[in-house]
Amino acid sequence: MRTKSIVSRAFEAVRGVLRPSCSGRGGISTGTRTREGESGQALVLVGLAGTVLVGFLALAVDVGNLYLVRRQAQSAADAAALVGAQDKQGVIPDVTLIVNDAVRDARRYAIQNGFQTDSGANNGTWNQEVRVDVPPASGPYAGRMDYIEVRIRRPLPALFTGLFGVTFEASARAVARARHLGIEAATISLYPGDPSTVVNGSANIGVVGNTYSRGITQNMAGVLNVSGYAFAGTGFEGTVNATLGLVSGVAELYDPRWGPCGPIDPNPGISWNSNGVVERQTLDGDGYVWISPGTYDWINIRSSDRVKFRPGVYRTTKSQGVNINGDAIGTGPICFVMDPVATFNAQGDGTIALSSGPIYNNILIWTSNCSTNAVKIAGSNDVLPGFGSPFQGTIYAPCGTVRLSGGSTGSVRGQVFGYVIALEGGNGTAVVYDANLAPGLPGPALVE
């Protein structure tokens, strides 16, 4: 019993030595030190995680700020390119002037959107945060004068990544196409020979451009033939510029029967086979005969007839085409489409007021007839009060002769295309160029 008691006391003593001590003194305090080590490691991990989290938050702020400023820069570049493109309406004689206008206005618009530059800075150079290039200096449109490129860049302060030497730069680029007006001139003749343009008459013949356009333009191999007392002269709106332009092509035109969203089909249900159409219509209270768009063998308006055209496309399929000897008034945008054998003649003394519109690419008369009288406008046509010119729009006869013989002052306002153009005078014949009545591709528009 005594021996057992001694052993028991010894065992208890050992257990006491191994038991954790609340004071941390004496014995082996393995449990307490383990918990203290774990607590220290947790603090280190929390500190590191907090640092990483703050870093990610700062990086998110940096990236978010970069994204925001980049969006602002892109919007400003897009707007500046479009504004500059509005100044570039096709090809004009004074290219330097129009380029300077485009660059100035593009930079001015970038300033209005919060980016730093000098509106008077040169073309093709960086000025602070903005660069404008006419023509573009890079990309698929590089070197093309009917496009403008705007680039914007802005360095940004970094909240966190700057500690590691990382910097950000918000940049944007935009390229816009000007509304391409093709060849800006009152008359454009395509025949590469003699004569390409004939000016011959006994009264004033005016061929009038404007500040940025020519009066007479013809094929670079064409010959201008002037005789009689006629002259490309004065007394009309705009700046007269009869200097010949050396061009070799014609503006790209789409079929006027196609609108911006698809084909504009003449009503196939309207087709008459008669010597004219006026007998088949009903007179209104003012004594006018109303006719509707459609396909006709021909349209013949006699000198005693008074006709009003409803808006739309009028197609003729026979050689008689359209003959206007009386009054012809359009009540909206009109386009005459002449089949290859059809001709257009307006040679009476009636009152004429016919105009096209953007829905038909501003083309009033479209013909593929290749005769020497594809389109003929003669006589002393009166102008409807307040209308301005008897014919407003573009006459397009790229393989035929357009003859303008007499007519009231301002007989055609818009543009005249012909293989040969004959201005034969007689009573103040005039062609006045008007960009708003000339054909062209839609625009301006962003392309990049």
Coordinates of C-alpha atoms in Angstrom, one line a residue:
M1 CA 0.0 0.0 0.0
R2 CA 2.8 2.4 0.9
T3 CA 4.6 1.6 -2.3
K4 CA 1.4 2.2 -4.4
S5 CA 0.8 5.5 -2.6
I6 CA 4.3 6.7 -3.5
V7 CA 3.8 5.8 -7.1
S8 CA 0.5 7.5 -7.2
R9 CA 1.9 10.7 -5.8
A10 CA 4.7 10.6 -8.3
F11 CA 2.3 10.1 -11.2
E12 CA 0.2 13.0 -10.0
A13 CA 3.3 15.1 -9.8
V14 CA 4.1 14.3 -13.5
R15 CA 0.6 15.1 -14.5
G16 CA 0.8 18.4 -12.7
V17 CA 4.0 19.2 -14.6
L18 CA 2.4 18.4 -17.9
R19 CA -0.9 20.2 -17.1
P20 CA -1.2 23.6 -18.9
S21 CA -0.4 26.5 -16.6
C22 CA -2.7 29.5 -16.4
S23 CA 0.2 31.7 -15.4
G24 CA 2.4 30.6 -18.3
R25 CA 5.2 29.9 -15.8
G26 CA 6.8 26.6 -15.3
G27 CA 6.0 23.3 -17.0
I28 CA 5.4 22.8 -20.7
S29 CA 2.7 25.4 -21.9
T30 CA 2.3 24.1 -25.4
G31 CA -1.5 24.9 -25.8
T32 CA -1.2 28.6 -25.0
R33 CA 1.7 29.3 -27.3
T34 CA -0.1 27.5 -30.2
R35 CA -3.1 29.8 -29.9
E36 CA -0.9 32.9 -29.7
G37 CA 0.9 31.8 -32.9
E38 CA -2.3 31.3 -34.7
S39 CA -3.6 34.7 -33.7
G40 CA -0.4 36.4 -34.9
Q41 CA -0.6 34.6 -38.3
A42 CA -4.2 35.6 -38.7
L43 CA -3.3 39.3 -38.1
V44 CA -0.6 39.1 -40.7
L45 CA -3.0 37.4 -43.2
V46 CA -5.7 40.0 -42.5
G47 CA -3.2 42.7 -43.1
L48 CA -2.1 41.3 -46.3
A49 CA -5.6 40.6 -47.5
G50 CA -6.6 44.2 -46.6
T51 CA -3.7 45.5 -48.6
V52 CA -4.6 43.4 -51.6
L53 CA -8.3 44.4 -51.3
V54 CA -7.4 48.0 -51.1
G55 CA -5.1 47.5 -54.1
F56 CA -7.9 45.9 -56.1
L57 CA -10.3 48.6 -55.1
A58 CA -7.7 51.3 -56.2
L59 CA -7.1 49.3 -59.5
A60 CA -10.9 49.1 -60.0
V61 CA -11.1 52.9 -59.5
D62 CA -8.2 53.4 -62.0
V63 CA -9.7 51.2 -64.6
G64 CA -13.2 52.7 -64.1
N65 CA -11.8 56.2 -64.5
L66 CA -9.9 55.1 -67.6
Y67 CA -13.0 53.6 -69.1
L68 CA -15.1 56.7 -68.3
V69 CA -12.5 59.1 -69.8
R70 CA -12.1 56.9 -72.8
R71 CA -15.8 56.9 -73.4
Q72 CA -15.8 60.7 -73.1
A73 CA -12.8 60.9 -75.5
Q74 CA -14.5 58.6 -78.0
S75 CA -17.7 60.6 -77.9
A76 CA -15.7 63.8 -78.4
A77 CA -13.7 62.3 -81.3
D78 CA -16.8 61.1 -83.0
A79 CA -18.5 64.5 -82.7
A80 CA -15.4 66.4 -83.8
A81 CA -14.9 64.1 -86.8
L82 CA -18.6 64.6 -87.9
V83 CA -18.3 68.4 -87.5
G84 CA -15.2 68.5 -89.5
A85 CA -16.7 66.2 -92.2
Q86 CA -19.6 68.7 -92.6
D87 CA -17.0 71.2 -93.8
K88 CA -15.8 68.8 -96.4
Q89 CA -18.5 68.6 -99.0
G90 CA -16.8 66.8 -101.9
V91 CA -14.0 68.2 -103.9
I92 CA -13.6 71.9 -104.4
P93 CA -11.0 74.1 -106.1
D94 CA -9.5 75.6 -102.9
V95 CA -8.6 72.5 -101.0
T96 CA -6.5 74.3 -98.5
L97 CA -9.3 76.5 -97.4
I98 CA -11.8 73.7 -96.8
V99 CA -9.1 71.6 -95.0
N100 CA -8.4 74.4 -92.6
D101 CA -12.1 74.9 -91.9
A102 CA -12.5 71.2 -91.2
V103 CA -9.5 71.0 -88.9
R104 CA -10.5 74.2 -87.0
D105 CA -14.1 73.1 -86.4
A106 CA -13.0 69.6 -85.3
R107 CA -10.6 71.0 -82.8
R108 CA -13.1 73.6 -81.6
Y109 CA -15.7 70.8 -80.9
A110 CA -13.1 68.8 -79.0
I111 CA -12.5 71.8 -76.8
Q112 CA -16.2 72.2 -76.2
N113 CA -16.2 68.6 -75.0
G114 CA -13.5 69.2 -72.4
F115 CA -10.3 68.3 -74.2
Q116 CA -7.3 70.6 -74.5
T117 CA -6.1 71.9 -77.8
D118 CA -5.7 75.0 -79.9
S119 CA -8.3 75.5 -82.5
G120 CA -5.8 77.1 -84.8
A121 CA -3.3 74.2 -84.6
N122 CA -2.0 72.8 -87.9
N123 CA -3.4 69.9 -89.7
G124 CA -1.7 66.6 -89.0
T125 CA 0.0 67.6 -85.8
W126 CA -0.6 66.8 -82.1
N127 CA -1.6 69.8 -80.1
Q128 CA -1.9 69.0 -76.4
E129 CA -4.6 66.3 -76.4
V130 CA -6.0 66.4 -79.9
R131 CA -4.8 65.6 -83.4
V132 CA -6.8 66.1 -86.6
D133 CA -5.7 64.7 -90.0
V134 CA -7.2 65.6 -93.3
P135 CA -6.8 63.2 -95.1
P136 CA -6.5 60.4 -92.5
A137 CA -2.9 59.4 -91.6
S138 CA -3.7 55.8 -90.8
G139 CA -6.2 53.0 -91.4
P140 CA -8.0 52.0 -94.6
Y141 CA -8.9 55.6 -95.5
A142 CA -5.4 57.0 -95.2
G143 CA -4.8 59.6 -97.9
R144 CA -8.4 60.0 -99.0
M145 CA -9.4 63.7 -99.1
D146 CA -13.1 63.1 -98.5
Y147 CA -12.4 61.7 -95.0
I148 CA -11.2 63.2 -91.7
E149 CA -9.5 61.5 -88.8
V150 CA -9.6 62.8 -85.2
R151 CA -7.4 61.3 -82.4
I152 CA -7.6 62.3 -78.7
R153 CA -5.4 61.2 -75.9
R154 CA -5.3 62.1 -72.2
P155 CA -2.8 60.9 -69.5
L156 CA -4.6 59.9 -66.3
P157 CA -3.3 59.9 -62.6
A158 CA -3.2 56.4 -61.1
L159 CA -4.3 55.9 -57.5
F160 CA -2.5 52.7 -56.8
T161 CA -0.7 51.4 -59.8
G162 CA 1.2 54.7 -60.0
L163 CA 3.2 53.5 -56.9
F164 CA 4.7 50.8 -59.2
G165 CA 5.4 53.2 -62.0
V166 CA 2.3 52.2 -64.1
T167 CA 0.6 55.0 -66.0
F168 CA -2.7 55.1 -67.9
E169 CA -3.6 57.0 -71.1
A170 CA -7.2 57.3 -72.4
S171 CA -7.2 57.4 -76.2
A172 CA -9.8 57.4 -78.9
R173 CA -9.9 57.6 -82.7
A174 CA -12.7 58.4 -85.1
V175 CA -12.9 58.7 -88.9
A176 CA -15.8 60.3 -90.7
R177 CA -16.7 60.5 -94.3
A178 CA -18.0 63.8 -95.8
R179 CA -21.2 63.8 -97.7
H180 CA -19.7 63.1 -101.1
L181 CA -21.2 65.4 -103.6
G182 CA -19.1 64.0 -106.4
I183 CA -18.2 66.7 -108.8
E184 CA -19.3 70.1 -107.6
A185 CA -20.2 72.1 -110.7
A186 CA -23.3 73.5 -112.4
T187 CA -22.7 71.5 -115.6
I188 CA -20.7 68.3 -116.1
S189 CA -20.1 66.9 -119.6
L190 CA -18.4 63.6 -120.1
Y191 CA -17.5 63.4 -123.8
P192 CA -13.7 63.2 -124.2
G193 CA -13.7 65.2 -127.5
D194 CA -14.8 68.3 -129.4
P195 CA -17.3 69.6 -128.4
S196 CA -17.9 68.4 -124.9
T197 CA -19.6 71.6 -123.9
V198 CA -21.2 74.0 -126.4
V199 CA -22.1 77.6 -125.4
N200 CA -23.8 79.3 -128.3
G201 CA -26.5 81.8 -128.3
S202 CA -27.7 85.4 -128.8
A203 CA -28.6 86.1 -125.2
N204 CA -27.0 85.8 -121.8
I205 CA -26.1 82.2 -120.7
G206 CA -25.3 81.9 -117.1
V207 CA -23.5 78.9 -115.7
V208 CA -23.1 79.6 -112.0
G209 CA -21.2 77.8 -109.3
N210 CA -20.8 78.9 -105.7
T211 CA -17.9 79.8 -103.4
Y212 CA -16.6 76.2 -103.4
S213 CA -17.7 74.9 -106.8
R214 CA -17.1 75.4 -110.5
G215 CA -19.5 76.6 -113.1
I216 CA -18.6 74.4 -116.1
T217 CA -16.7 71.1 -115.7
Q218 CA -16.0 68.6 -118.4
N219 CA -13.9 65.5 -119.2
M220 CA -10.2 66.3 -119.1
A221 CA -10.0 65.5 -122.8
G222 CA -13.1 67.5 -123.7
V223 CA -13.2 70.8 -125.6
L224 CA -15.3 73.8 -124.7
N225 CA -16.8 75.4 -127.8
V226 CA -18.0 79.0 -127.4
S227 CA -19.4 81.1 -130.2
G228 CA -22.0 83.8 -130.8
Y229 CA -22.8 86.4 -128.1
A230 CA -23.3 84.0 -125.3
F231 CA -21.2 84.0 -122.2
A232 CA -21.0 82.3 -118.8
G233 CA -21.7 85.4 -116.9
T234 CA -23.1 87.6 -114.3
G235 CA -26.3 88.5 -112.6
F236 CA -27.1 85.2 -110.9
E237 CA -26.7 84.0 -107.3
G238 CA -23.4 82.7 -106.1
T239 CA -19.9 83.4 -107.3
V240 CA -19.4 82.9 -111.0
N241 CA -16.6 80.5 -111.8
A242 CA -16.5 79.3 -115.3
T243 CA -12.9 77.9 -115.1
L244 CA -12.8 74.4 -116.5
G245 CA -12.0 71.7 -114.0
L246 CA -9.8 68.8 -115.2
V247 CA -11.9 65.8 -114.2
S248 CA -12.4 62.5 -115.8
G249 CA -15.4 60.9 -114.2
V250 CA -18.8 61.4 -112.9
A251 CA -20.3 61.2 -109.4
E252 CA -21.4 57.8 -108.2
L253 CA -25.2 57.9 -108.3
Y254 CA -27.7 55.3 -107.2
D255 CA -30.9 54.6 -109.2
P256 CA -33.4 57.3 -108.2
R257 CA -36.1 54.6 -108.0
W258 CA -34.4 53.3 -104.9
G259 CA -34.8 55.3 -101.7
P260 CA -32.8 55.1 -98.5
C261 CA -34.7 52.0 -97.3
G262 CA -35.4 50.1 -100.5
P263 CA -37.0 50.4 -103.9
I264 CA -39.6 53.0 -104.7
D265 CA -41.6 51.1 -107.3
P266 CA -43.8 53.0 -109.7
N267 CA -47.3 51.8 -109.4
P268 CA -47.5 48.9 -111.9
G269 CA -51.2 49.2 -112.1
I270 CA -51.1 52.5 -113.9
S271 CA -50.2 52.0 -117.5
W272 CA -52.0 53.7 -120.5
N273 CA -51.6 53.3 -124.2
S274 CA -52.8 56.5 -125.7
N275 CA -51.6 59.6 -127.4
G276 CA -51.6 61.3 -124.1
V277 CA -52.9 61.1 -120.6
V278 CA -54.8 64.3 -120.0
E279 CA -58.0 63.0 -121.7
R280 CA -58.2 60.2 -119.2
Q281 CA -58.2 62.5 -116.1
T282 CA -60.7 64.6 -114.2
L283 CA -60.3 68.4 -114.1
D284 CA -60.2 70.0 -110.7
G285 CA -61.9 73.3 -109.7
D286 CA -58.9 75.3 -111.0
G287 CA -59.0 73.6 -114.4
Y288 CA -55.9 71.4 -113.8
V289 CA -55.7 67.7 -114.8
W290 CA -54.2 65.6 -112.1
I291 CA -52.1 62.6 -113.0
S292 CA -50.5 59.9 -110.8
P293 CA -47.1 58.2 -110.6
G294 CA -46.8 55.1 -112.7
T295 CA -45.5 53.6 -116.0
Y296 CA -46.7 55.2 -119.2
D297 CA -46.0 54.7 -122.9
W298 CA -45.6 58.5 -123.0
I299 CA -46.9 61.6 -121.4
N300 CA -48.0 64.4 -123.7
I301 CA -49.0 67.8 -122.3
R302 CA -50.4 70.0 -125.0
S303 CA -50.0 73.8 -125.1
S304 CA -53.6 74.2 -123.9
D305 CA -53.3 71.7 -121.1
R306 CA -52.8 72.4 -117.4
V307 CA -51.5 69.4 -115.6
K308 CA -50.5 68.7 -111.9
F309 CA -48.3 65.8 -111.1
R310 CA -48.8 63.9 -107.9
P311 CA -45.5 63.1 -106.0
G312 CA -43.7 60.0 -107.2
V313 CA -41.9 58.3 -110.1
Y314 CA -43.1 58.7 -113.7
R315 CA -41.6 56.1 -116.1
T316 CA -42.1 56.3 -119.9
T317 CA -41.3 53.4 -122.2
K318 CA -41.8 54.7 -125.8
S319 CA -39.8 57.1 -127.9
Q320 CA -42.2 60.0 -127.4
G321 CA -41.3 60.0 -123.7
V322 CA -42.4 63.2 -121.9
N323 CA -43.5 66.2 -123.9
I324 CA -44.4 69.3 -122.0
N325 CA -45.9 72.2 -124.0
G326 CA -48.4 73.5 -121.5
D327 CA -48.5 74.1 -117.8
A328 CA -46.8 71.4 -115.6
I329 CA -46.9 71.8 -111.9
G330 CA -45.5 69.3 -109.4
T331 CA -47.2 68.9 -106.0
G332 CA -44.3 67.2 -104.3
P333 CA -41.0 65.4 -105.1
I334 CA -41.0 64.0 -108.7
C335 CA -38.6 61.8 -110.7
F336 CA -39.0 61.2 -114.4
V337 CA -37.3 57.9 -115.4
M338 CA -36.9 57.5 -119.1
D339 CA -36.4 54.1 -120.7
P340 CA -33.5 53.9 -123.3
V341 CA -35.6 55.0 -126.2
A342 CA -37.5 57.7 -124.4
T343 CA -36.7 61.4 -124.5
F344 CA -37.7 64.4 -122.4
N345 CA -38.8 67.6 -124.1
A346 CA -40.1 70.8 -122.5
Q347 CA -40.3 73.3 -125.3
G348 CA -43.4 75.4 -124.8
D349 CA -44.3 78.6 -123.2
G350 CA -46.3 77.3 -120.3
T351 CA -45.7 77.6 -116.6
I352 CA -43.5 74.9 -115.2
A353 CA -42.7 74.1 -111.6
L354 CA -41.1 70.6 -111.2
S355 CA -38.7 69.6 -108.4
S356 CA -37.2 66.4 -107.1
G357 CA -36.1 65.6 -103.5
P358 CA -33.7 63.5 -101.4
I359 CA -35.9 60.5 -101.7
Y360 CA -34.9 60.3 -105.4
N361 CA -31.3 61.4 -104.7
N362 CA -32.4 64.9 -106.0
I363 CA -32.7 63.5 -109.6
L364 CA -35.5 65.1 -111.5
I365 CA -34.8 63.6 -114.9
W366 CA -33.0 60.3 -115.3
T367 CA -32.4 58.9 -118.8
S368 CA -30.1 56.4 -120.5
N369 CA -31.1 57.6 -124.0
C370 CA -27.9 58.2 -126.0
S371 CA -29.4 60.5 -128.7
T372 CA -28.5 64.1 -129.4
N373 CA -31.8 65.1 -127.9
A374 CA -32.0 62.9 -124.8
V375 CA -33.2 66.0 -122.8
K376 CA -34.2 69.2 -124.4
I377 CA -35.5 72.3 -122.5
A378 CA -36.4 75.2 -124.8
G379 CA -38.9 78.0 -125.0
S380 CA -39.8 80.8 -122.6
N381 CA -41.2 78.8 -119.7
D382 CA -42.8 80.9 -117.0
V383 CA -41.9 80.4 -113.4
L384 CA -44.6 79.8 -110.8
P385 CA -44.6 82.7 -108.3
G386 CA -42.5 81.8 -105.3
F387 CA -41.0 78.7 -106.9
G388 CA -37.7 80.2 -108.2
S389 CA -36.8 77.9 -111.2
P390 CA -39.0 75.9 -113.5
F391 CA -36.7 72.8 -113.0
Q392 CA -35.3 72.1 -109.5
G393 CA -33.1 69.1 -109.2
T394 CA -30.5 67.2 -111.3
I395 CA -30.8 66.3 -114.9
Y396 CA -28.9 63.1 -115.5
A397 CA -28.1 61.9 -119.0
P398 CA -24.6 60.5 -118.9
C399 CA -24.6 59.1 -122.5
G400 CA -26.8 61.6 -124.3
T401 CA -27.0 65.3 -125.1
V402 CA -28.7 67.8 -122.9
R403 CA -29.9 70.9 -124.8
L404 CA -30.9 74.0 -122.9
S405 CA -32.2 76.5 -125.4
G406 CA -33.8 79.5 -123.9
G407 CA -36.1 79.6 -120.9
S408 CA -36.5 82.0 -118.0
T409 CA -33.6 83.1 -115.9
G410 CA -32.6 80.2 -113.6
S411 CA -34.2 77.6 -115.9
V412 CA -32.4 74.7 -114.0
R413 CA -31.4 74.9 -110.4
G414 CA -29.3 72.0 -109.2
Q415 CA -27.0 70.2 -111.6
V416 CA -26.8 69.0 -115.1
F417 CA -24.9 65.8 -116.2
G418 CA -24.6 65.0 -119.9
Y419 CA -22.3 63.3 -122.4
V420 CA -22.5 66.6 -124.3
I421 CA -24.1 69.7 -122.9
A422 CA -25.3 72.4 -125.3
L423 CA -26.2 75.8 -123.8
E424 CA -27.8 77.5 -126.8
G425 CA -29.2 80.7 -125.3
G426 CA -32.0 82.7 -126.7
N427 CA -33.7 84.0 -123.6
G428 CA -31.5 84.0 -120.6
T429 CA -30.7 80.3 -120.3
A430 CA -29.1 79.5 -116.9
V431 CA -27.9 76.6 -114.9
V432 CA -27.4 77.5 -111.2
Y433 CA -25.5 74.9 -109.1
D434 CA -27.2 74.1 -105.8
A435 CA -25.6 71.5 -103.5
N436 CA -28.9 70.9 -101.8
L437 CA -30.4 69.8 -105.2
A438 CA -27.4 67.9 -106.4
P439 CA -27.1 64.1 -106.0
G440 CA -24.6 62.6 -103.6
L441 CA -24.0 59.7 -101.2
P442 CA -25.5 60.0 -97.8
G443 CA -23.4 61.6 -95.1
P444 CA -21.5 62.8 -93.3
A445 CA -21.1 59.5 -91.5
L446 CA -18.7 57.8 -89.1
V447 CA -16.8 54.9 -90.7
E448 CA -14.3 54.1 -87.9

